[in-house]
């Protein structure tokens, strides 16, 4: 808050001194000229005025035309000339003046100098009020700054009665003055004293502390006895309250510097997290901080094989991540299967930025990051992009976001197998980041981001799509318009909210749009090109910006009127962007979007054949997340995973619920369950880097991310294989790529990985370690399993939970038991058993 | 032909519900009921194969085969504008059957032009998906039944391959295979073989196509039924129990069936391929289409050891959806197609089966006559090719449409109404393959809607 005092001016009348007895020695007179005037002028007379802010102003009279020398109390000297009438001044000191003498002499043209006129200045005027601003610092301390009389002393007394002083500079600025410790509500007092000791009236302000303290930073230590201690940093002097995993609490007061000492749980804790908040003296409470930790489990997984909660956790993690890990199972066990909080935590988990990893690896490989000029790099960059994608899927902390992004990559499809995306690995990587960024955000934002993405622009040829040119017989490109509606939003036929196809009176499906609508959307989607295009015909082949949103060239946009879905009209004269947003809103609000997108997300995450009721429940969340927001994908994903059908469908429909595992997800499940790692040279001569190379196995087994045969993905959501599945009226999308060729390749790659667990020496893999064409040598860490190999029952219990969610059949168990009994060493037992379990028809299906 | 104990009647076959059952009851090659040694003594002079080359995405056949007569060329060029092939580059064709105008081929199709000149290849004009004959007036007034979702890729692919309007669809090659499977001595390997994974043409029925890649059949690294090493024996025994148990979940059963079939047939097919002499005919390296057709030739070479008298091969090749950059992309597609067809034809000559193997093209649809700036959009009617010594070569079959915007053949933007239906085209191929006329009407239900129920594509 700023406060300004009105100016005040006091004037002193200086007495005219008669003699030269002042303390200040007069300057030596200059040598007079040879002849003429030798009479000294009379001493000047003057008045001294004190200005606001403490400076002095001198006005007086002396011999006409004489030179007047002034000396202020602080020693500042000024020389001025008296006028022809003898007046001089007003002349003002630069700074506020201390008490003392003002000495003035007059010297005439002949060099005769007067006696000094001396006036003693005694400051009796208090300084003006200060201005001040009070800032609350993030650590809870207060800072005060402002302006006051120059050189005055400013003392701030904080609510805790501690006083901090400073001196205003010559410009009158002071501060900031900061309290030593955080402050609570109370009075803040400001005292200003000028350099002559005159004090202004005290100024005071009531400070009302309404600022929440810093969110504490937590450090968790698991003690020997499995009690948990938490220390860290919070707002100084605040009260830190800790809630442990079991719900018990503890508290401590932070020191003034913010450190707080360990709070220790009174009883042993399970793996999980602690939550803490800080409360300041005014009662303000910080945001909650949480930190996770892992207690060395009391139970090995084998002991949990029959635990229904543990089994459901494995099912849940199979639906929501790239595969369960031992850690994630224990973590959720410790939270009592609090899936909702886990999902919230995942939504807030920082996104793995693929392009950062990609660029880092390009640097290591010595490849240019931006230039696409060297076409020989295209393949290598594509490999690196795939490597980093697999690395993110396998090891990323943002598992749910990436799993949903992978699902979205199978709806909003772009594929590098098309020539249109040749040599665009970096753009494809950025496209994945875009999907991941919006994966748990809003569908409308996602649709717009995808529409304006240049990789999609290239893939479905919206980039450089221009309005009709009747002279050249050219009309707008229909490609993106058509596929966006058919595949990314509403589909071909009208749907009920539960996903079932609406039929007309003749029993025929009702089309959502016709060719006229396609043409209208094609016209909407004209005029867009590369973000860095300086002119419309810029072709972008090597240097087009493949990451930033496309930009419009209005001259190439069709701004005539268009009629869209449901008869909605875009008026003539709108800009390209206005028309684009209008058209995307038109699509977004079509009633098909909720069931069309929701059902496909269910199919990608949970089950191929959701009941209409399940789809309807998710569509409802898509329409309204509870806060009136349509298209909240985070809420949709949460509802999909928490739905009763996701949680218990395998009990209600044991012969049909679930989905065939996608080839890549089957392999990532192996990676995550057994810490599979691989090393690969980063370049021709290069050092080894962690590299899970799914590129070739992905192609051979039918599912390489961003490598589907066309925009219709690896499989269609309505694929229904002939035989018992079709006869039962069911679909099994993933079975479109279940054939002899793919199953052989997938089986072999899984087998190679598993058997790399023993007899594995690096040189064995030399031929597979070639810089470009190598497959890499992934190998698992079976140490936890080998520890159990002496007890096959326990080993199979562990694998039954970790891989099968407790669903291993008795026949499979018997077969594996016999197989294990035929092996002599633990490492063989484990590899043989995991191998056949991995290839078992039971593991092939996510139930 | 002498029937052996493992040849099932159609009735038996339907009862046993196909290879799914065969697979799980006769696990692995060790228990295969089919004996290759015995098969090689069979009589296979009656061999026939159809090879479908599917141009995924919708081939712009109006850039493949186009008018050459000056006046017709001018109309065509005036419509196509920046996409029109320069007349001086077109390879003119001289068909055996007279046409109202002259036509020529894309400049990259020189070998195909030679095959045409040598009477080894013919074109079928303006083929497309129809339920019944359709005129512009019929279309505008919605007076005819139309295939569902014209201009949509997957719907049109599925219709071309199934010729069924409602789902679930079964491919016409799948229906043919069900009717004719008895002719093959080996009932374990499907009559239908795919080099390109799932395709509606061969799927949807009781018999799944056998799928392999252009590189052939991979051996299983870790599951080796033929090995007598003790760890292999133990592992195979355990896996046999796991696969052959009764799987309550339908998807687990389907997985087990596929794995069983793959183990059984992979061994069979790779053994047969291992005994085939390498082809002398060269195929373009780096072309998936060429590599796939080379593998088809190798499989044909192995036909007698595999016990095959009738086979339908499927090879799909993508990226024909040329909405953009067509001027650069399309020549590359034509170059690949030209070389692959030429090599494959030469390979059939080398194998002595050029009169027994008929290769044909198909695609989602044709493309618009008009340009969208640098490409073309989804159309309807399109030209196709048939190749082989059995073909009445050097001819155009069917009616050539008027390639002018606003003509009676155009429904807008140069989407051309087909003048020959896929049913007619496919039935002509099926008739050569050996289907009787009553079987033809079973397999192609819309055929009865058309006057000419087959085209005289073949000699004799």
Coordinates of N, CA, C and O in Angstrom, one line a residue, chain A residues 696-797:
Chain A
X696 N 11.8 -54.0 -35.1 CA 11.6 -55.1 -35.9 C 10.7 -56.2 -35.3 O 9.8 -56.7 -36.0
X697 N 10.8 -56.5 -34.1 CA 9.8 -57.4 -33.5 C 8.4 -56.9 -33.6 O 7.4 -57.6 -33.8
X698 N 8.3 -55.5 -33.5 CA 7.0 -54.9 -33.6 C 6.4 -55.1 -35.0 O 5.2 -55.5 -35.2
X699 N 7.2 -54.9 -36.0 CA 6.7 -55.1 -37.4 C 6.4 -56.6 -37.6 O 5.3 -57.0 -38.1
X700 N 7.3 -57.5 -37.1 CA 7.1 -58.9 -37.3 C 5.9 -59.5 -36.6 O 5.3 -60.5 -37.0
X701 N 5.5 -58.8 -35.5 CA 4.4 -59.3 -34.7 C 3.1 -58.5 -34.9 O 2.1 -58.7 -34.2
X702 N 3.2 -57.6 -35.8 CA 1.9 -56.9 -36.2 C 1.6 -55.6 -35.5 O 0.6 -55.0 -35.8
X703 N 2.4 -55.2 -34.6 CA 2.1 -54.0 -33.9 C 3.3 -53.2 -33.5 O 3.9 -53.3 -32.4
X704 N 3.7 -52.3 -34.4 CA 4.7 -51.3 -34.1 C 4.0 -50.0 -33.9 O 3.3 -49.5 -34.8
X705 N 4.2 -49.3 -32.8 CA 3.6 -48.0 -32.6 C 3.9 -47.1 -33.7 O 5.0 -47.0 -34.2
X706 N 2.9 -46.3 -34.1 CA 3.0 -45.4 -35.3 C 3.5 -46.1 -36.5 O 4.2 -45.5 -37.3
X707 N 3.1 -47.4 -36.7 CA 3.5 -48.1 -37.9 C 2.4 -49.0 -38.4 O 2.6 -50.1 -39.0
X708 N 1.1 -48.6 -38.2 CA 0.0 -49.4 -38.7 C -0.1 -49.3 -40.2 O 0.4 -48.3 -40.8
X709 N -0.7 -50.3 -40.8 CA -0.8 -50.2 -42.3 C -1.5 -49.0 -42.9 O -1.1 -48.6 -44.0
X710 N -2.4 -48.5 -42.2 CA -3.2 -47.3 -42.7 C -3.8 -46.6 -41.5 O -3.6 -47.0 -40.3
X711 N -4.6 -45.6 -41.8 CA -5.2 -44.8 -40.7 C -6.3 -45.6 -40.0 O -6.9 -45.2 -39.0
X712 N -6.5 -46.8 -40.6 CA -7.5 -47.7 -39.9 C -6.9 -48.6 -38.9 O -7.4 -49.6 -38.5
X713 N -5.7 -48.2 -38.4 CA -5.1 -48.9 -37.3 C -4.7 -50.3 -37.6 O -4.8 -50.8 -38.7
X714 N -4.1 -51.0 -36.6 CA -3.7 -52.4 -36.8 C -4.9 -53.3 -36.9 O -4.8 -54.4 -37.5
X715 N -6.0 -52.9 -36.3 CA -7.2 -53.7 -36.3 C -8.4 -52.8 -36.2 O -8.2 -51.6 -35.7
X716 N -9.6 -53.2 -36.5 CA -10.8 -52.4 -36.4 C -11.5 -52.8 -35.1 O -11.5 -54.0 -34.7
X717 N -12.1 -51.8 -34.5 CA -12.8 -52.1 -33.2 C -14.0 -53.1 -33.4 O -14.4 -53.7 -32.4
X718 N -14.4 -53.3 -34.6 CA -15.6 -54.2 -34.8 C -15.1 -55.5 -35.5 O -16.0 -56.3 -35.9
X719 N -13.8 -55.8 -35.5 CA -13.4 -57.1 -36.1 C -13.9 -58.3 -35.3 O -13.8 -58.4 -34.1
X720 N -14.6 -59.1 -36.0 CA -15.2 -60.3 -35.4 C -14.7 -61.6 -36.1 O -15.1 -61.9 -37.2
X721 N -13.8 -62.3 -35.5 CA -13.3 -63.5 -36.2 C -14.3 -64.6 -36.3 O -15.1 -64.8 -35.4
X722 N -14.3 -65.2 -37.5 CA -15.3 -66.2 -37.7 C -15.1 -67.4 -36.7 O -14.0 -67.6 -36.3
X723 N -16.2 -68.0 -36.4 CA -16.1 -69.1 -35.4 C -16.8 -68.8 -34.2 O -17.8 -68.0 -34.2
X724 N -16.5 -69.4 -33.1 CA -17.2 -69.3 -31.8 C -17.4 -67.8 -31.4 O -18.4 -67.4 -30.8
X725 N -16.4 -67.0 -31.7 CA -16.5 -65.6 -31.2 C -17.5 -64.8 -32.0 O -18.4 -64.2 -31.5
X726 N -17.5 -65.0 -33.3 CA -18.5 -64.3 -34.2 C -19.8 -64.9 -33.9 O -20.8 -64.2 -33.8
X727 N -19.9 -66.3 -33.7 CA -21.2 -66.9 -33.5 C -21.8 -66.4 -32.2 O -23.0 -66.4 -32.0
X728 N -21.0 -66.0 -31.2 CA -21.5 -65.5 -30.0 C -21.8 -64.0 -30.1 O -22.2 -63.4 -29.1
X729 N -21.7 -63.4 -31.3 CA -22.0 -62.0 -31.4 C -21.0 -61.1 -30.8 O -21.2 -59.9 -30.5
X730 N -19.7 -61.6 -30.7 CA -18.7 -60.8 -30.1 C -17.7 -60.3 -31.1 O -17.6 -60.8 -32.2
X731 N -16.9 -59.3 -30.7 CA -15.8 -58.8 -31.4 C -14.5 -59.1 -30.7 O -14.5 -59.3 -29.5
X732 N -13.4 -59.1 -31.4 CA -12.1 -59.3 -30.8 C -11.1 -58.6 -31.7 O -10.5 -59.2 -32.6
X733 N -11.1 -57.2 -31.6 CA -10.3 -56.5 -32.5 C -8.8 -57.0 -32.7 O -8.4 -57.1 -33.8
X734 N -8.2 -57.3 -31.6 CA -6.8 -57.7 -31.7 C -6.6 -59.0 -32.5 O -5.5 -59.3 -32.9
X735 N -7.6 -59.8 -32.6 CA -7.5 -61.0 -33.4 C -7.3 -60.8 -34.9 O -7.0 -61.7 -35.6
X736 N -7.6 -59.5 -35.3 CA -7.3 -59.2 -36.7 C -5.8 -59.4 -37.0 O -5.5 -59.7 -38.2
X737 N -5.0 -59.3 -36.0 CA -3.5 -59.5 -36.2 C -3.1 -60.8 -35.5 O -1.9 -60.9 -35.2
X738 N -4.0 -61.7 -35.2 CA -3.5 -63.0 -34.7 C -3.5 -64.0 -35.8 O -4.5 -64.5 -36.2
X739 N -2.3 -64.1 -36.4 CA -2.2 -65.1 -37.5 C -0.9 -65.9 -37.4 O -0.1 -65.5 -36.5
X740 N -0.7 -66.8 -38.2 CA 0.5 -67.7 -38.1 C 1.8 -66.9 -38.2 O 2.7 -67.1 -37.4
X741 N 1.8 -65.9 -39.1 CA 3.0 -65.2 -39.2 C 3.4 -64.3 -38.0 O 4.5 -64.4 -37.5
X742 N 2.4 -63.6 -37.5 CA 2.6 -62.7 -36.4 C 2.9 -63.5 -35.1 O 3.7 -63.2 -34.2
X743 N 2.1 -64.6 -34.9 CA 2.2 -65.3 -33.6 C 3.6 -66.0 -33.5 O 4.2 -66.1 -32.5
X744 N 4.1 -66.4 -34.7 CA 5.4 -67.1 -34.7 C 6.5 -66.0 -34.3 O 7.3 -66.3 -33.4
X745 N 6.4 -64.9 -34.9 CA 7.4 -63.9 -34.5 C 7.3 -63.4 -33.1 O 8.3 -63.3 -32.4
X746 N 6.1 -63.2 -32.6 CA 5.9 -62.8 -31.2 C 6.4 -63.8 -30.3 O 7.0 -63.5 -29.2
X747 N 6.1 -65.1 -30.6 CA 6.5 -66.2 -29.7 C 8.0 -66.2 -29.6 O 8.6 -66.3 -28.6
X748 N 8.7 -66.1 -30.8 CA 10.1 -66.2 -30.8 C 10.8 -65.1 -30.1 O 11.8 -65.3 -29.4
X749 N 10.3 -63.9 -30.2 CA 10.9 -62.8 -29.5 C 10.8 -62.9 -28.0 O 11.7 -62.6 -27.3
X750 N 9.6 -63.3 -27.6 CA 9.4 -63.5 -26.2 C 10.3 -64.6 -25.6 O 11.0 -64.4 -24.6
X751 N 10.4 -65.7 -26.4 CA 11.3 -66.8 -26.0 C 12.8 -66.3 -25.9 O 13.5 -66.6 -24.9
X752 N 13.2 -65.6 -26.9 CA 14.6 -65.2 -26.9 C 14.9 -64.3 -25.7 O 15.9 -64.4 -25.0
X753 N 13.9 -63.4 -25.4 CA 14.1 -62.6 -24.2 C 14.2 -63.4 -22.9 O 15.1 -63.2 -22.1
X754 N 13.3 -64.3 -22.8 CA 13.3 -65.1 -21.5 C 14.5 -65.9 -21.4 O 15.1 -66.0 -20.3
X755 N 14.9 -66.6 -22.4 CA 16.1 -67.5 -22.3 C 17.4 -66.7 -22.3 O 18.5 -67.3 -22.0
X756 N 17.4 -65.4 -22.6 CA 18.6 -64.6 -22.3 C 18.9 -64.5 -20.8 O 19.9 -63.9 -20.4
X757 N 18.0 -65.0 -20.0 CA 18.2 -64.8 -18.5 C 19.3 -65.7 -18.1 O 19.9 -65.4 -17.0
X758 N 19.7 -66.7 -18.8 CA 20.8 -67.5 -18.4 C 21.7 -67.7 -19.6 O 21.4 -67.5 -20.7
X759 N 22.9 -68.2 -19.2 CA 23.9 -68.3 -20.3 C 24.1 -67.1 -21.1 O 24.3 -67.1 -22.3
X760 N 23.8 -66.0 -20.5 CA 23.8 -64.7 -21.2 C 25.1 -64.0 -21.1 O 25.5 -63.6 -20.0
X761 N 25.9 -64.0 -22.2 CA 27.1 -63.2 -22.2 C 27.0 -62.2 -23.3 O 26.4 -62.5 -24.4
X762 N 27.6 -61.1 -23.1 CA 27.4 -60.0 -24.1 C 27.9 -60.4 -25.5 O 27.2 -60.1 -26.5
X763 N 29.0 -61.2 -25.5 CA 29.5 -61.5 -26.9 C 28.5 -62.4 -27.7 O 28.5 -62.4 -28.9
X764 N 27.6 -63.1 -27.0 CA 26.6 -63.9 -27.6 C 25.8 -63.0 -28.5 O 25.2 -63.5 -29.5
X765 N 25.7 -61.8 -28.1 CA 24.7 -60.9 -28.8 C 25.4 -60.1 -29.9 O 24.7 -59.2 -30.5
X766 N 26.6 -60.3 -30.1 CA 27.3 -59.4 -31.1 C 26.6 -59.2 -32.4 O 26.4 -58.1 -32.9
X767 N 26.1 -60.3 -32.9 CA 25.5 -60.2 -34.2 C 24.1 -59.5 -34.1 O 23.6 -59.1 -35.1
X768 N 23.6 -59.5 -32.9 CA 22.3 -58.8 -32.8 C 22.5 -57.4 -32.3 O 21.6 -56.7 -32.0
X769 N 23.8 -57.0 -32.2 CA 24.1 -55.7 -31.6 C 24.5 -54.7 -32.7 O 25.1 -53.7 -32.4
X770 N 24.4 -55.0 -33.9 CA 24.8 -54.1 -34.9 C 24.1 -52.8 -34.7 O 22.9 -52.7 -34.4
X771 N 24.8 -51.8 -35.0 CA 24.4 -50.4 -34.8 C 23.0 -50.1 -35.3 O 22.1 -49.7 -34.6
X772 N 22.7 -50.5 -36.5 CA 21.4 -50.2 -37.1 C 20.4 -51.3 -37.1 O 19.3 -51.2 -36.7
X773 N 20.9 -52.5 -37.6 CA 19.9 -53.5 -37.8 C 19.8 -54.5 -36.7 O 19.0 -55.5 -36.8
X774 N 20.5 -54.3 -35.6 CA 20.4 -55.3 -34.5 C 19.1 -55.3 -33.8 O 18.4 -54.3 -33.8
X775 N 18.8 -56.4 -33.2 CA 17.5 -56.5 -32.5 C 17.7 -56.1 -31.0 O 16.7 -56.0 -30.3
X776 N 18.9 -55.9 -30.6 CA 19.2 -55.7 -29.2 C 19.1 -57.0 -28.5 O 18.7 -58.1 -29.1
X777 N 19.5 -57.1 -27.3 CA 19.5 -58.3 -26.5 C 18.8 -58.1 -25.2 O 19.4 -58.0 -24.1
X778 N 17.5 -58.1 -25.2 CA 16.8 -57.9 -23.9 C 16.9 -59.1 -23.0 O 16.9 -60.2 -23.5
X779 N 17.1 -58.8 -21.8 CA 17.2 -60.0 -20.8 C 16.6 -59.6 -19.5 O 16.6 -58.5 -19.1
X780 N 15.9 -60.6 -18.9 CA 15.2 -60.3 -17.7 C 16.0 -60.6 -16.4 O 17.1 -61.2 -16.5
X781 N 15.6 -60.0 -15.3 CA 16.2 -60.3 -14.0 C 15.3 -61.2 -13.3 O 14.3 -60.7 -12.7
X782 N 15.7 -62.5 -13.2 CA 14.8 -63.4 -12.5 C 15.3 -63.7 -11.1 O 14.9 -64.8 -10.5
X783 N 16.1 -62.8 -10.5 CA 16.6 -63.2 -9.2 C 15.6 -63.5 -8.1 O 15.7 -64.4 -7.4
X784 N 14.5 -62.7 -8.1 CA 13.4 -62.9 -7.1 C 12.8 -64.3 -7.4 O 12.4 -65.0 -6.4
X785 N 12.7 -64.7 -8.6 CA 12.0 -66.0 -8.9 C 13.0 -67.1 -8.6 O 12.6 -68.2 -8.1
X786 N 14.3 -66.9 -9.0 CA 15.2 -68.0 -8.7 C 15.4 -68.3 -7.2 O 15.5 -69.4 -6.8
X787 N 15.1 -67.2 -6.4 CA 15.2 -67.4 -5.0 C 14.1 -68.4 -4.5 O 14.2 -69.0 -3.5
X788 N 13.0 -68.5 -5.3 CA 11.9 -69.4 -5.0 C 12.0 -70.7 -5.7 O 11.1 -71.6 -5.5
X789 N 13.0 -70.9 -6.5 CA 12.9 -72.1 -7.4 C 13.0 -73.4 -6.7 O 12.5 -74.4 -7.2
X790 N 13.5 -73.4 -5.5 CA 13.6 -74.6 -4.7 C 12.2 -75.0 -4.2 O 12.0 -76.2 -3.8
X791 N 11.3 -74.1 -4.3 CA 9.9 -74.5 -3.9 C 9.0 -74.1 -5.0 O 8.5 -73.0 -5.1
X792 N 8.7 -75.1 -5.8 CA 8.0 -74.8 -7.1 C 6.6 -74.3 -6.8 O 6.0 -73.4 -7.5
X793 N 6.0 -74.7 -5.7 CA 4.6 -74.2 -5.4 C 4.7 -72.7 -5.2 O 3.8 -72.0 -5.7
X794 N 5.7 -72.3 -4.4 CA 5.8 -70.8 -4.2 C 6.1 -70.1 -5.5 O 5.6 -69.0 -5.7
X795 N 7.0 -70.6 -6.3 CA 7.3 -70.0 -7.5 C 6.1 -69.8 -8.4 O 5.8 -68.8 -8.9
X796 N 5.3 -70.9 -8.5 CA 4.1 -70.8 -9.3 C 3.1 -69.9 -8.7 O 2.3 -69.2 -9.5
X797 N 3.0 -69.8 -7.4 CA 2.1 -68.9 -6.8 C 2.5 -67.4 -7.1 O 1.7 -66.6 -7.5

